Coordinates of C-alpha atoms and ligand atoms in Angstrom, one line a residue:
M58 CA -30.6 5.1 12.4
S59 CA -29.5 1.7 11.3
I60 CA -27.0 2.7 8.6
P61 CA -23.8 0.8 9.1
S62 CA -21.1 3.1 10.4
R63 CA -18.7 2.4 7.5
V64 CA -21.2 4.0 5.1
L65 CA -21.4 7.2 7.0
V66 CA -19.1 9.9 5.9
G67 CA -20.0 12.4 8.6
G68 CA -22.9 13.7 10.5
G69 CA -26.2 14.9 9.0
L70 CA -24.7 16.0 5.8
A71 CA -23.6 12.5 5.1
A72 CA -27.1 11.2 5.8
A73 CA -28.4 13.7 3.3
L74 CA -25.9 12.7 0.7
L75 CA -26.9 9.0 1.3
V76 CA -30.5 9.7 0.6
A77 CA -29.5 11.6 -2.6
A78 CA -27.3 8.7 -3.6
A79 CA -30.3 6.4 -3.7
C80 CA -31.6 8.2 -6.7
N81 CA -30.1 7.5 -10.1
P82 CA -27.3 10.0 -10.7
P83 CA -27.8 12.1 -13.8
G84 CA -26.0 10.8 -16.9
S85 CA -25.6 7.4 -15.4
R86 CA -26.4 4.1 -17.0
T87 CA -26.7 0.6 -15.8
A88 CA -23.6 -1.5 -15.9
A89 CA -23.2 -4.3 -18.4
S90 CA -24.8 -6.8 -16.0
S91 CA -25.6 -9.5 -18.6
D92 CA -23.9 -8.1 -21.7
T93 CA -21.8 -11.0 -22.9
S94 CA -20.4 -9.0 -25.8
V95 CA -17.8 -7.5 -23.5
A96 CA -16.8 -10.9 -22.0
A97 CA -14.0 -11.4 -24.5
K98 CA -12.3 -8.3 -23.4
S99 CA -11.4 -9.7 -20.0
F100 CA -11.1 -13.3 -21.0
V101 CA -7.6 -14.7 -20.9
P102 CA -7.8 -18.3 -22.1
P103 CA -6.3 -21.1 -19.9
G104 CA -2.6 -21.2 -20.4
E105 CA -2.3 -17.7 -21.6
K106 CA -1.0 -14.8 -19.6
D107 CA -2.4 -11.5 -18.5
E108 CA -1.0 -8.2 -19.9
Y109 CA -0.6 -6.5 -16.5
Y110 CA 0.1 -7.2 -12.9
L111 CA -2.3 -5.8 -10.3
F112 CA -0.8 -5.4 -6.9
Y113 CA -3.5 -4.6 -4.4
S114 CA -3.4 -3.9 -0.8
G115 CA -4.7 -6.5 1.6
G116 CA -5.7 -4.0 4.3
H117 CA -5.8 -5.4 7.8
S118 CA -4.9 -8.9 6.4
G119 CA -1.5 -7.3 6.4
Q120 CA -0.7 -8.8 2.9
V121 CA -0.5 -7.8 -0.7
Y122 CA -2.4 -9.7 -3.4
V123 CA -1.2 -10.1 -6.9
A124 CA -3.7 -10.5 -9.7
G125 CA -3.5 -10.4 -13.5
L126 CA -5.3 -7.9 -15.6
P127 CA -7.6 -8.1 -17.5
S128 CA -8.6 -11.5 -16.1
M129 CA -8.6 -10.3 -12.5
R130 CA -7.4 -13.8 -11.6
H131 CA -5.7 -13.9 -8.2
I132 CA -2.2 -15.3 -8.8
S133 CA -0.4 -14.9 -5.6
T134 CA -0.4 -13.5 -2.1
I135 CA 2.7 -11.8 -0.8
P136 CA 2.8 -11.9 2.9
V137 CA 4.1 -8.7 4.4
F138 CA 2.9 -7.8 7.9
A139 CA 1.3 -11.1 9.0
P140 CA 2.5 -14.6 9.2
Y141 CA 1.3 -16.8 6.3
S142 CA 1.7 -20.5 6.7
A143 CA 1.2 -21.1 3.0
T144 CA 4.7 -19.8 2.3
G145 CA 6.1 -20.3 5.8
Y146 CA 6.4 -16.5 6.2
G147 CA 6.7 -15.7 9.9
F148 CA 7.9 -19.2 10.8
D149 CA 11.5 -19.1 9.8
Q150 CA 14.0 -17.0 11.7
E151 CA 14.6 -14.4 9.0
S152 CA 10.9 -13.4 8.5
K153 CA 10.1 -13.8 12.2
Q154 CA 12.8 -11.2 12.9
M155 CA 11.3 -8.8 10.2
L156 CA 7.8 -9.1 11.7
G157 CA 9.2 -8.3 15.2
R158 CA 6.6 -8.2 17.9
F159 CA 3.7 -7.7 15.6
T160 CA 1.5 -10.3 13.9
W161 CA -0.6 -8.0 11.8
G162 CA -0.5 -4.8 9.8
D163 CA -2.9 -2.6 7.9
V164 CA -1.8 -2.2 4.3
H165 CA -3.3 0.7 2.4
H166 CA -1.2 2.1 -0.4
P167 CA 1.3 0.1 -2.4
G168 CA 3.8 2.3 -4.3
L169 CA 6.0 1.1 -7.1
S170 CA 9.6 2.3 -7.4
Q171 CA 10.3 4.9 -10.1
S172 CA 13.2 6.1 -12.2
S173 CA 12.7 9.3 -14.1
G174 CA 9.0 9.4 -13.2
K175 CA 8.3 5.9 -14.6
Y176 CA 7.9 2.5 -12.9
D177 CA 11.3 0.8 -13.0
G178 CA 10.0 -2.6 -11.8
R179 CA 12.4 -2.9 -8.9
W180 CA 10.4 -2.6 -5.7
L181 CA 7.0 -2.3 -4.3
F182 CA 6.6 -0.3 -1.1
V183 CA 3.6 -0.7 1.2
N184 CA 2.6 1.0 4.4
D185 CA 1.2 -0.3 7.7
N186 CA -1.3 2.1 9.1
A187 CA -1.5 0.2 12.4
N188 CA 2.0 -0.2 13.5
N189 CA 3.7 2.7 11.7
R190 CA 5.8 0.7 9.3
I191 CA 6.9 0.6 5.7
A192 CA 7.8 -2.6 3.9
R193 CA 9.8 -3.2 0.7
I194 CA 8.9 -6.1 -1.6
D195 CA 11.5 -7.1 -4.1
L196 CA 9.9 -7.7 -7.5
R197 CA 12.8 -10.0 -8.5
D198 CA 11.3 -12.7 -6.3
F199 CA 8.1 -11.1 -5.0
K200 CA 9.2 -11.4 -1.4
T201 CA 9.2 -8.9 1.5
K202 CA 12.8 -7.9 2.1
Q203 CA 12.6 -5.2 4.7
I204 CA 10.1 -3.9 7.3
L205 CA 11.1 -0.5 8.6
G206 CA 9.6 0.8 11.8
P207 CA 7.7 1.5 13.9
I208 CA 8.8 4.9 12.6
P209 CA 9.8 7.3 15.4
N210 CA 7.5 10.2 16.1
S211 CA 4.8 8.8 13.9
S212 CA 1.4 7.4 14.7
G213 CA -0.9 6.0 12.1
N214 CA 1.2 5.6 9.0
H215 CA -1.7 6.1 6.6
G216 CA -0.5 8.9 4.3
S217 CA 1.9 6.7 2.4
S218 CA 3.6 5.1 0.4
F219 CA 4.3 7.9 -2.0
V220 CA 7.4 7.3 -4.0
T221 CA 9.4 10.2 -5.5
E222 CA 10.3 10.4 -9.2
N223 CA 13.6 8.7 -8.8
S224 CA 12.8 6.6 -5.7
E225 CA 14.8 9.0 -3.6
Y226 CA 12.2 8.7 -0.8
V227 CA 9.0 7.1 0.2
L228 CA 7.1 10.0 1.8
V229 CA 4.7 9.3 4.6
A230 CA 2.5 11.3 6.9
T231 CA 0.7 10.6 10.1
R232 CA -3.0 10.0 10.3
F233 CA -3.0 10.3 14.1
S234 CA -1.3 12.8 16.3
V235 CA 0.2 11.9 19.7
P236 CA 2.4 13.5 22.3
L237 CA 6.0 13.4 21.0
P238 CA 8.3 11.7 21.4
K239 CA 6.2 8.6 21.5
G240 CA 5.9 7.2 25.0
R241 CA 5.3 10.7 26.5
Y242 CA 2.0 11.0 28.3
A243 CA -0.3 14.1 27.9
D244 CA -4.0 14.3 28.6
P245 CA -5.9 14.0 25.3
S246 CA -7.8 17.2 26.4
A247 CA -4.6 19.0 25.7
Y248 CA -4.7 17.8 22.1
K249 CA -4.1 21.2 20.5
T250 CA -1.0 22.0 22.4
E251 CA 0.6 18.7 23.3
F252 CA -0.1 16.6 20.3
N253 CA 1.7 16.7 16.9
G254 CA 1.6 15.1 13.5
M255 CA 4.6 14.4 11.3
V256 CA 5.6 14.2 7.6
S257 CA 8.6 11.8 7.1
G258 CA 11.1 11.3 4.4
I259 CA 12.1 7.6 4.3
K260 CA 15.3 7.5 2.4
I261 CA 15.8 4.7 -0.1
D262 CA 19.2 3.4 -1.0
P263 CA 19.4 3.7 -4.8
K264 CA 21.2 0.4 -5.2
T265 CA 19.8 -1.9 -2.6
G266 CA 16.4 -0.3 -1.8
E267 CA 17.3 -0.4 1.9
M268 CA 15.1 2.1 3.7
A269 CA 16.1 4.4 6.6
V270 CA 14.3 7.4 8.3
G271 CA 15.8 10.4 6.6
W272 CA 14.1 13.5 8.2
Q273 CA 10.8 14.7 9.5
I274 CA 8.7 17.8 9.5
L275 CA 6.7 18.6 12.6
T276 CA 3.0 19.6 11.9
P277 CA 0.0 20.7 13.9
P278 CA -2.2 17.8 15.1
F279 CA -4.2 17.6 11.8
N280 CA -5.1 14.2 10.6
W281 CA -3.0 13.8 7.5
D282 CA -4.8 11.8 4.8
L283 CA -3.9 10.8 1.3
G284 CA -1.1 12.3 -0.7
S285 CA 0.9 12.2 -3.9
T286 CA 4.3 13.3 -5.1
G287 CA 5.1 15.9 -7.7
K288 CA 6.8 15.7 -11.1
G289 CA 7.7 18.1 -14.0
P290 CA 6.9 21.6 -12.6
S291 CA 6.1 20.1 -9.2
S292 CA 9.2 17.9 -9.1
G293 CA 10.6 17.9 -5.6
W294 CA 7.3 18.6 -4.0
A295 CA 4.6 16.4 -2.3
F296 CA 1.0 16.9 -1.2
W297 CA -1.3 15.5 1.5
T298 CA -4.8 16.4 2.4
S299 CA -5.9 16.5 6.0
Y300 CA -9.1 16.2 7.9
N301 CA -9.6 17.7 11.3
S302 CA -7.8 21.0 10.9
E303 CA -10.2 21.9 13.7
M304 CA -7.8 19.9 15.9
A305 CA -10.6 18.2 17.7
H306 CA -10.0 15.1 19.7
E307 CA -13.4 13.7 20.4
K308 CA -16.5 12.9 18.3
L309 CA -14.6 13.6 15.2
E310 CA -17.5 12.8 13.0
A311 CA -19.1 16.0 14.0
T312 CA -16.3 18.1 15.5
S313 CA -13.8 17.7 12.6
T314 CA -16.3 18.7 10.0
Q315 CA -17.1 22.2 11.3
G316 CA -14.8 24.2 9.1
E317 CA -15.6 25.0 5.5
R318 CA -12.1 24.1 4.5
D319 CA -9.4 21.8 5.7
Y320 CA -5.7 22.2 4.8
A321 CA -3.6 20.3 2.4
A322 CA 0.1 20.2 3.0
V323 CA 2.3 21.4 0.2
V324 CA 5.8 20.1 1.1
N325 CA 9.0 21.0 -0.6
W326 CA 10.9 17.8 0.2
R327 CA 14.1 18.9 -1.6
A328 CA 14.1 22.0 0.6
A329 CA 13.6 19.8 3.7
E330 CA 16.5 17.6 2.7
Q331 CA 18.7 20.7 2.2
A332 CA 17.6 22.3 5.5
V333 CA 18.6 19.1 7.3
K334 CA 22.0 19.2 5.6
D335 CA 22.3 22.8 6.6
G336 CA 22.0 21.8 10.3
K337 CA 18.5 23.3 10.8
A338 CA 17.0 20.2 12.3
T339 CA 16.6 19.2 16.0
M340 CA 17.0 15.6 17.0
L341 CA 13.9 14.0 18.4
D342 CA 13.9 10.3 19.2
G343 CA 17.0 9.8 16.9
V344 CA 15.5 11.6 13.9
A345 CA 16.4 15.0 12.4
V346 CA 13.1 17.0 12.8
L347 CA 12.4 20.3 11.2
D348 CA 10.1 22.7 12.9
P349 CA 8.4 24.8 10.2
A350 CA 7.9 27.7 12.7
K351 CA 11.7 28.0 12.6
V352 CA 12.6 26.8 9.2
A353 CA 10.8 28.6 6.3
G354 CA 10.1 27.1 2.9
V355 CA 9.7 23.5 3.7
I356 CA 5.9 23.3 4.1
Y357 CA 2.8 25.4 3.1
F358 CA -0.8 24.9 3.8
L359 CA -3.5 25.1 1.1
P360 CA -7.2 25.3 1.9
V361 CA -9.3 22.6 0.4
P362 CA -13.1 22.3 0.6
K363 CA -14.6 20.3 3.4
S364 CA -12.9 17.2 4.7
P365 CA -10.8 16.3 1.6
H366 CA -9.5 12.8 1.1
G367 CA -7.5 12.1 -2.0
I368 CA -5.0 14.6 -3.6
D369 CA -3.6 13.4 -6.9
T370 CA -0.9 15.0 -9.1
D371 CA -1.6 14.5 -12.8
P372 CA 1.0 13.0 -15.2
S373 CA 2.3 16.4 -16.3
G374 CA 2.8 17.4 -12.7
R375 CA 1.0 20.7 -13.1
W376 CA -2.6 19.8 -12.1
I377 CA -3.4 18.7 -8.6
A378 CA -6.9 17.4 -7.9
A379 CA -8.2 17.2 -4.3
S380 CA -11.6 15.9 -3.4
G381 CA -13.7 17.1 -0.6
K382 CA -15.7 14.0 0.7
L383 CA -18.4 16.3 2.0
Q384 CA -18.6 18.5 -1.1
P385 CA -19.7 17.3 -4.5
V386 CA -16.6 18.8 -6.2
T387 CA -13.0 18.1 -6.9
S388 CA -10.8 21.1 -6.6
V389 CA -8.1 21.4 -9.3
F390 CA -5.0 23.5 -8.4
D391 CA -2.4 24.8 -10.8
F392 CA 1.1 24.1 -9.5
E393 CA 2.5 26.9 -11.6
K394 CA 0.2 29.3 -9.7
I395 CA 1.2 27.7 -6.4
Q396 CA 4.8 28.5 -7.2
K397 CA 3.9 32.1 -8.2
A398 CA 1.8 32.5 -5.0
I399 CA 4.7 31.3 -2.8
A400 CA 7.1 33.7 -4.6
A401 CA 4.7 36.6 -4.3
K402 CA 3.7 35.7 -0.7
A403 CA 0.1 35.5 -1.7
F404 CA -0.8 34.1 1.7
D405 CA -3.9 34.2 3.9
G406 CA -2.1 34.4 7.2
E407 CA -0.4 31.4 8.8
V408 CA -1.0 28.5 11.1
R409 CA 1.8 27.9 13.6
G410 CA 4.3 29.6 11.4
V411 CA 3.2 27.8 8.2
P412 CA 2.0 30.2 5.5
V413 CA -1.5 29.5 4.1
I414 CA -1.6 29.9 0.4
K415 CA -4.5 32.0 -0.9
Y416 CA -7.0 29.6 -2.3
E417 CA -8.2 32.1 -5.0
A418 CA -4.7 32.6 -6.2
V419 CA -4.1 28.9 -7.1
I420 CA -7.5 27.3 -7.8
E421 CA -8.1 26.5 -11.4
G422 CA -11.7 25.2 -10.9
E423 CA -14.0 23.2 -8.8
V424 CA -15.2 20.3 -10.9
P425 CA -18.8 19.2 -10.0
V426 CA -18.0 15.5 -10.2
G427 CA -20.7 14.2 -8.0
L428 CA -21.3 13.0 -4.5
G429 CA -18.6 11.9 -2.1
P430 CA -15.5 12.3 -4.3
L431 CA -12.4 10.5 -3.0
H432 CA -9.6 9.7 -5.4
T433 CA -8.6 10.8 -8.9
Q434 CA -6.6 8.8 -11.5
Y435 CA -5.4 9.9 -14.9
D436 CA -5.0 8.1 -18.3
G437 CA -2.3 10.3 -19.7
K438 CA -4.7 11.5 -22.5
G439 CA -6.0 14.5 -20.6
N440 CA -8.8 12.6 -18.8
A441 CA -9.3 12.3 -15.1
Y442 CA -11.4 9.7 -13.3
T443 CA -12.7 10.4 -9.8
S444 CA -14.2 7.8 -7.5
L445 CA -17.6 8.9 -6.0
Y446 CA -18.1 7.0 -2.7
V447 CA -21.6 8.2 -1.9
E448 CA -22.8 8.0 -5.4
S449 CA -21.2 4.6 -6.1
A450 CA -19.8 5.8 -9.5
V451 CA -16.8 6.9 -11.3
A452 CA -16.8 10.3 -13.0
K453 CA -14.7 11.0 -16.1
W454 CA -13.7 14.6 -16.7
T455 CA -11.3 16.6 -18.7
L456 CA -8.2 18.1 -17.2
P457 CA -7.3 21.8 -17.9
P458 CA -6.5 23.9 -19.8
W459 CA -10.2 24.6 -20.3
S460 CA -11.8 26.9 -22.8
D461 CA -13.6 30.0 -21.5
A462 CA -17.0 28.3 -22.3
Q463 CA -15.9 25.3 -20.3
K464 CA -14.7 27.4 -17.4
K465 CA -18.1 29.1 -17.3
D466 CA -19.8 25.8 -16.7
L467 CA -17.6 23.1 -15.5
N468 CA -20.4 20.6 -15.8
T469 CA -19.5 20.6 -19.5
I470 CA -16.2 18.9 -18.8
I471 CA -17.7 15.8 -17.2
S472 CA -17.7 13.5 -20.1
D473 CA -19.0 10.3 -18.6
K474 CA -20.1 8.6 -15.4
I475 CA -20.4 4.9 -14.7
P476 CA -22.0 3.2 -11.7
V477 CA -20.0 0.8 -9.6
H478 CA -21.1 -1.7 -6.9
F479 CA -20.9 -0.4 -4.2
N480 CA -19.4 2.5 -2.4
I481 CA -16.1 2.8 -4.3
G482 CA -13.1 3.8 -2.3
H483 CA -9.9 3.9 -4.4
L484 CA -9.7 3.4 -8.1
V485 CA -6.5 2.7 -10.1
V486 CA -5.5 3.4 -13.7
G487 CA -2.2 1.8 -14.7
G488 CA 0.7 4.2 -14.2
S489 CA -1.5 7.1 -13.2
D490 CA 1.1 8.3 -10.7
T491 CA 3.8 8.3 -13.4
K492 CA 4.7 10.5 -16.3
E493 CA 3.3 7.9 -18.8
P494 CA 0.1 6.2 -17.7
Y495 CA -0.9 3.1 -19.6
G496 CA -4.5 4.0 -19.6
K497 CA -6.6 1.1 -20.9
Y498 CA -8.0 -0.3 -17.7
L499 CA -9.5 1.2 -14.5
V500 CA -10.1 -1.0 -11.5
A501 CA -12.7 0.3 -9.1
M502 CA -12.1 -1.0 -5.6
N503 CA -15.5 -1.0 -3.8
K504 CA -16.0 -1.1 -0.1
L505 CA -19.2 -3.1 -0.2
S506 CA -20.3 -6.0 -2.4
K507 CA -23.9 -6.4 -1.0
G508 CA -24.8 -9.8 -2.3
R509 CA -23.5 -9.6 -5.9
H510 CA -22.1 -13.1 -5.3
L511 CA -23.0 -16.4 -3.7
S512 CA -23.8 -15.8 -0.1
V513 CA -21.0 -16.5 2.3
G514 CA -22.7 -15.4 5.5
P515 CA -22.4 -12.0 7.2
S516 CA -18.8 -11.4 6.5
Q517 CA -18.8 -10.4 2.9
P518 CA -15.9 -9.8 0.6
E519 CA -15.0 -6.5 -1.1
S520 CA -15.7 -6.2 -4.8
S521 CA -13.4 -4.9 -7.5
Q522 CA -14.7 -4.0 -11.0
L523 CA -12.7 -3.8 -14.2
I524 CA -13.6 -0.9 -16.5
D525 CA -12.4 -0.4 -20.0
I526 CA -11.4 3.3 -20.4
T527 CA -10.2 3.2 -24.0
G528 CA -13.3 4.7 -25.5
N529 CA -15.1 7.9 -24.9
K530 CA -17.5 6.1 -22.6
M531 CA -16.4 3.8 -19.9
T532 CA -17.4 0.1 -20.2
M533 CA -17.9 -2.2 -17.3
L534 CA -16.1 -5.5 -18.2
Y535 CA -15.9 -7.7 -15.2
E536 CA -16.0 -8.0 -11.4
A537 CA -14.1 -10.1 -8.9
Y538 CA -14.1 -10.4 -5.1
T539 CA -11.1 -9.9 -2.9
E540 CA -9.9 -10.7 0.5
P541 CA -10.2 -7.9 3.0
E542 CA -9.5 -5.3 2.4
P543 CA -8.3 -3.6 -0.8
H544 CA -7.5 0.0 -0.5
F545 CA -5.2 1.2 -3.2
A546 CA -3.4 -0.8 -5.9
Q547 CA -0.7 -0.4 -8.5
I548 CA -0.8 -1.8 -12.1
L549 CA 2.5 -2.8 -13.8
K550 CA 3.0 -3.9 -17.3
A551 CA 3.9 -7.6 -17.2
D552 CA 6.9 -7.2 -19.4
A553 CA 8.3 -4.5 -17.1
I554 CA 9.8 -7.2 -14.9
A555 CA 11.4 -10.6 -15.2
P556 CA 11.1 -12.3 -11.9
I557 CA 13.5 -15.2 -11.2
E558 CA 11.9 -18.7 -10.8
V559 CA 14.7 -20.4 -8.8
Y560 CA 17.4 -19.0 -6.5
P561 CA 20.6 -19.7 -8.3
K562 CA 22.8 -22.0 -6.2
A563 CA 25.7 -19.6 -6.9
E564 CA 23.9 -16.8 -5.1
N565 CA 23.0 -18.7 -2.0
T566 CA 25.0 -17.1 0.8
H567 CA 23.3 -18.7 3.7
P568 CA 26.2 -19.8 6.0
N569 CA 24.5 -23.1 6.8
A570 CA 23.3 -24.1 3.3
V571 CA 24.2 -27.7 2.3
W572 CA 23.8 -29.1 -1.1
D573 CA 24.2 -32.9 -0.8
A574 CA 23.6 -35.6 1.8
A575 CA 27.3 -35.9 2.7
Q576 CA 27.3 -32.3 4.1
T577 CA 24.2 -32.8 6.2
G578 CA 24.1 -33.8 9.8
V579 CA 23.0 -33.2 13.4
T580 CA 25.4 -31.6 15.9
R581 CA 24.8 -31.0 19.6
S582 CA 26.4 -28.5 22.0
G583 CA 24.8 -28.6 25.5
N584 CA 21.1 -28.5 25.0
K585 CA 21.4 -26.9 21.6
V586 CA 20.9 -29.1 18.6
E587 CA 21.7 -27.9 15.1
V588 CA 20.6 -29.7 11.9
K589 CA 21.8 -29.1 8.4
M590 CA 19.2 -30.6 6.1
V591 CA 18.6 -30.9 2.4
A592 CA 15.2 -31.3 0.7
I593 CA 15.0 -32.8 -2.7
R594 CA 12.4 -34.9 -4.5
S595 CA 11.3 -36.9 -2.6
R596 CA 13.2 -37.0 0.7
F597 CA 14.8 -35.1 3.5
A598 CA 18.3 -35.8 4.6
P599 CA 18.6 -36.4 7.4
D600 CA 15.1 -37.9 7.9
R601 CA 15.7 -38.7 11.5
I602 CA 16.6 -36.1 14.2
D603 CA 17.3 -37.3 17.7
V604 CA 16.9 -34.8 20.5
R605 CA 15.9 -34.7 24.2
A606 CA 12.8 -33.0 25.5
G607 CA 13.4 -29.3 26.1
D608 CA 16.3 -29.1 23.6
E609 CA 16.6 -25.9 21.5
V610 CA 16.5 -27.3 17.9
T611 CA 17.7 -25.3 14.9
I612 CA 17.1 -26.7 11.4
H613 CA 18.7 -25.1 8.3
V614 CA 16.9 -26.6 5.4
T615 CA 18.1 -26.1 1.8
N616 CA 15.9 -26.9 -1.1
V617 CA 18.6 -28.1 -3.6
E618 CA 16.3 -28.1 -6.6
Q619 CA 17.1 -25.8 -9.4
T620 CA 13.9 -26.4 -11.3
T621 CA 11.0 -24.0 -11.6
D622 CA 8.1 -24.8 -9.2
M623 CA 9.9 -27.5 -7.3
I624 CA 9.0 -26.3 -3.9
H625 CA 9.3 -28.3 -0.6
G626 CA 7.9 -27.6 2.8
L627 CA 8.9 -28.7 6.2
G628 CA 6.0 -29.2 8.6
I629 CA 6.6 -30.6 12.0
I630 CA 3.7 -32.3 13.8
E631 CA 2.5 -30.6 17.0
H632 CA 5.4 -28.1 17.0
D633 CA 3.5 -25.2 15.2
M634 CA 6.2 -25.2 12.6
N635 CA 6.0 -25.0 8.8
V636 CA 8.3 -23.5 6.4
V637 CA 8.2 -23.5 2.6
V638 CA 11.5 -23.5 0.8
D639 CA 11.8 -22.4 -2.8
P640 CA 14.3 -24.0 -5.2
G641 CA 17.8 -22.9 -4.2
E642 CA 16.7 -21.3 -1.0
T643 CA 17.8 -22.1 2.6
K644 CA 15.6 -21.3 5.6
T645 CA 16.3 -21.6 9.3
V646 CA 13.8 -22.6 11.9
K647 CA 14.2 -22.7 15.6
F648 CA 12.0 -24.3 18.2
I649 CA 12.0 -26.1 21.5
A650 CA 11.5 -29.8 21.3
G651 CA 8.3 -30.7 23.0
K652 CA 7.3 -33.5 25.3
P653 CA 9.0 -36.9 24.8
G654 CA 7.6 -38.8 21.9
V655 CA 8.2 -39.3 18.2
Y656 CA 6.9 -36.5 16.0
P657 CA 6.7 -37.0 12.3
F658 CA 7.8 -34.2 10.0
Y659 CA 6.8 -34.1 6.3
C660 CA 6.9 -32.1 3.1
T661 CA 3.9 -29.7 3.0
N662 CA 4.1 -28.9 -0.7
F663 CA 2.9 -31.5 -3.2
C664 CA 6.2 -31.9 -5.1
S665 CA 6.2 -35.3 -6.9
A666 CA 4.5 -38.7 -7.2
L667 CA 6.4 -39.7 -4.1
H668 CA 5.6 -36.4 -2.2
Q669 CA 3.6 -38.4 0.4
E670 CA 6.7 -40.4 1.1
M671 CA 8.8 -37.3 1.8
Q672 CA 8.7 -37.5 5.6
G673 CA 10.9 -38.2 8.7
Y674 CA 10.9 -38.3 12.4
L675 CA 11.8 -36.0 15.2
A676 CA 12.5 -38.5 18.0
V677 CA 12.3 -36.8 21.4
K678 CA 13.8 -38.8 24.2
P679 CA 12.8 -38.2 27.8
Ligands
RUQ847 S1 -7.7 5.7 2.0 S2 -10.7 5.1 0.2 CU1 -6.8 4.3 3.3 CU2 -6.5 5.0 0.7 CU3 -9.0 6.4 0.3
CUA848 CU1 8.7 -32.2 -1.3 CU2 6.5 -32.7 -1.2

């Protein structure tokens, strides 16, 4: 069969679903492909600003992209897990240190910080699925400020970044299981007994945002998938789906799709925090780890139909929608019933000491949304929107409480369906994960774009489509193409933040910052040369640096400008070095002077009419 593997969702069933998907889904309509009447709705005239920020994950590019909504215009790239010469990220000492030994990451799920269940505009957290890390971006200057990890005892940090209501924690869960602690060898055939997964609470300092590993909960080697945090009645709880509760370790496509149901984790993170305080944890690789077989009440399992993916808590915190990729339904659970079931011990046995909550006791309904449901978002007006990967559509449906008539036929609560192009993964509605969603727009993040754009050869971009959700029916407004590879995104009201545009001189605490030519200079001790440099329109001072071949050269360059958008760069010919320094910022670069010769350095950001003249020489004597 010649279906690309990324389109497959699993075995023969997936193939069947694909065939079905080729037909026109019932109730669908074609998108506004050439309907110009909607054009004005996403048009933001030149010079005017968008209403929202869209922060979307850059997948294995390791970056975060910033666009405006509704225009979908790309405004900025925030480098996080990969060097980015455009801003000098990964070239200066500070960012090099943050990146550590890695030059890439796999960003999946950005999560905005919250206070009282609403976005507070302070930080954006993003996960790295590849190297088990979490990063914090400060929304004051849109820069990555911390990279935590690799997280001990964790492999495949995919199930994150889920921020709790008051940013107490970023909660993360492992996609892969390995023998713990990391570094221990066990034969993969002993997967069931020797391998484990983990749920981790990454503690956030409420003032500084500084992250630290708080505690972990040991789990069976299921592959934890997407999650969400609770609020309202589910405050203090968090949820993840899993695939592979079969605990298979080979040919997962077939072996992990055997069971009718997989398990979702229902985690009481407040109880976990308390249990650690009460001394119930054991240290493993420096982290307090709770073993649920010994510590009751921190985690429960909840059966969810066939290979679920997304699990999303609604704005009220009562309804939790989990989608089974291989089942055309989204299961809606009632958290109040979950509480009652736990209290009444309405369990269906246990798995490794973790009670399994009775499905029938907590299910509110299985909503027949369509083929290949993945993720659900909410508009705060009682509507839910589920992405349908196989069907390439978004289904809109009504949250409970449902009338008796509706309950009898849940087809009646599906109020609309819109096709998207093609194979949608995530979708995002502004503020869906908060108590007060903005509604208004939905962005469909599609896995394939299949020639809806000028051809760029075999490596095609992903497509994102903007959908108006203000009416009863959804309206397709616009589409844009993105760098690889958007997974989830967050939408933030533009006026929720007020980013700085220069670093105030008074706040510059860099020990080697200099502010005028008189303070600059070159000093030598042994074979170490240290340079204090200023950059100002349109020169560097000093603009001549004399060293000897093999010297270790350190340059501290301060951009002394205090004017918006007056950025200077320092690129050094044939030394693989470029840093970009924002107004009021100081950066330090370190390198070994190369072979004898004279190497020009120059400003890499066009800063003034005399930008071209902003240059100097690194003179390397034999
Ligand atoms: S996962 S397409 Cu990496 Cu977010 Cu659902
Ligand atoms: Cu400074 Cu160009």
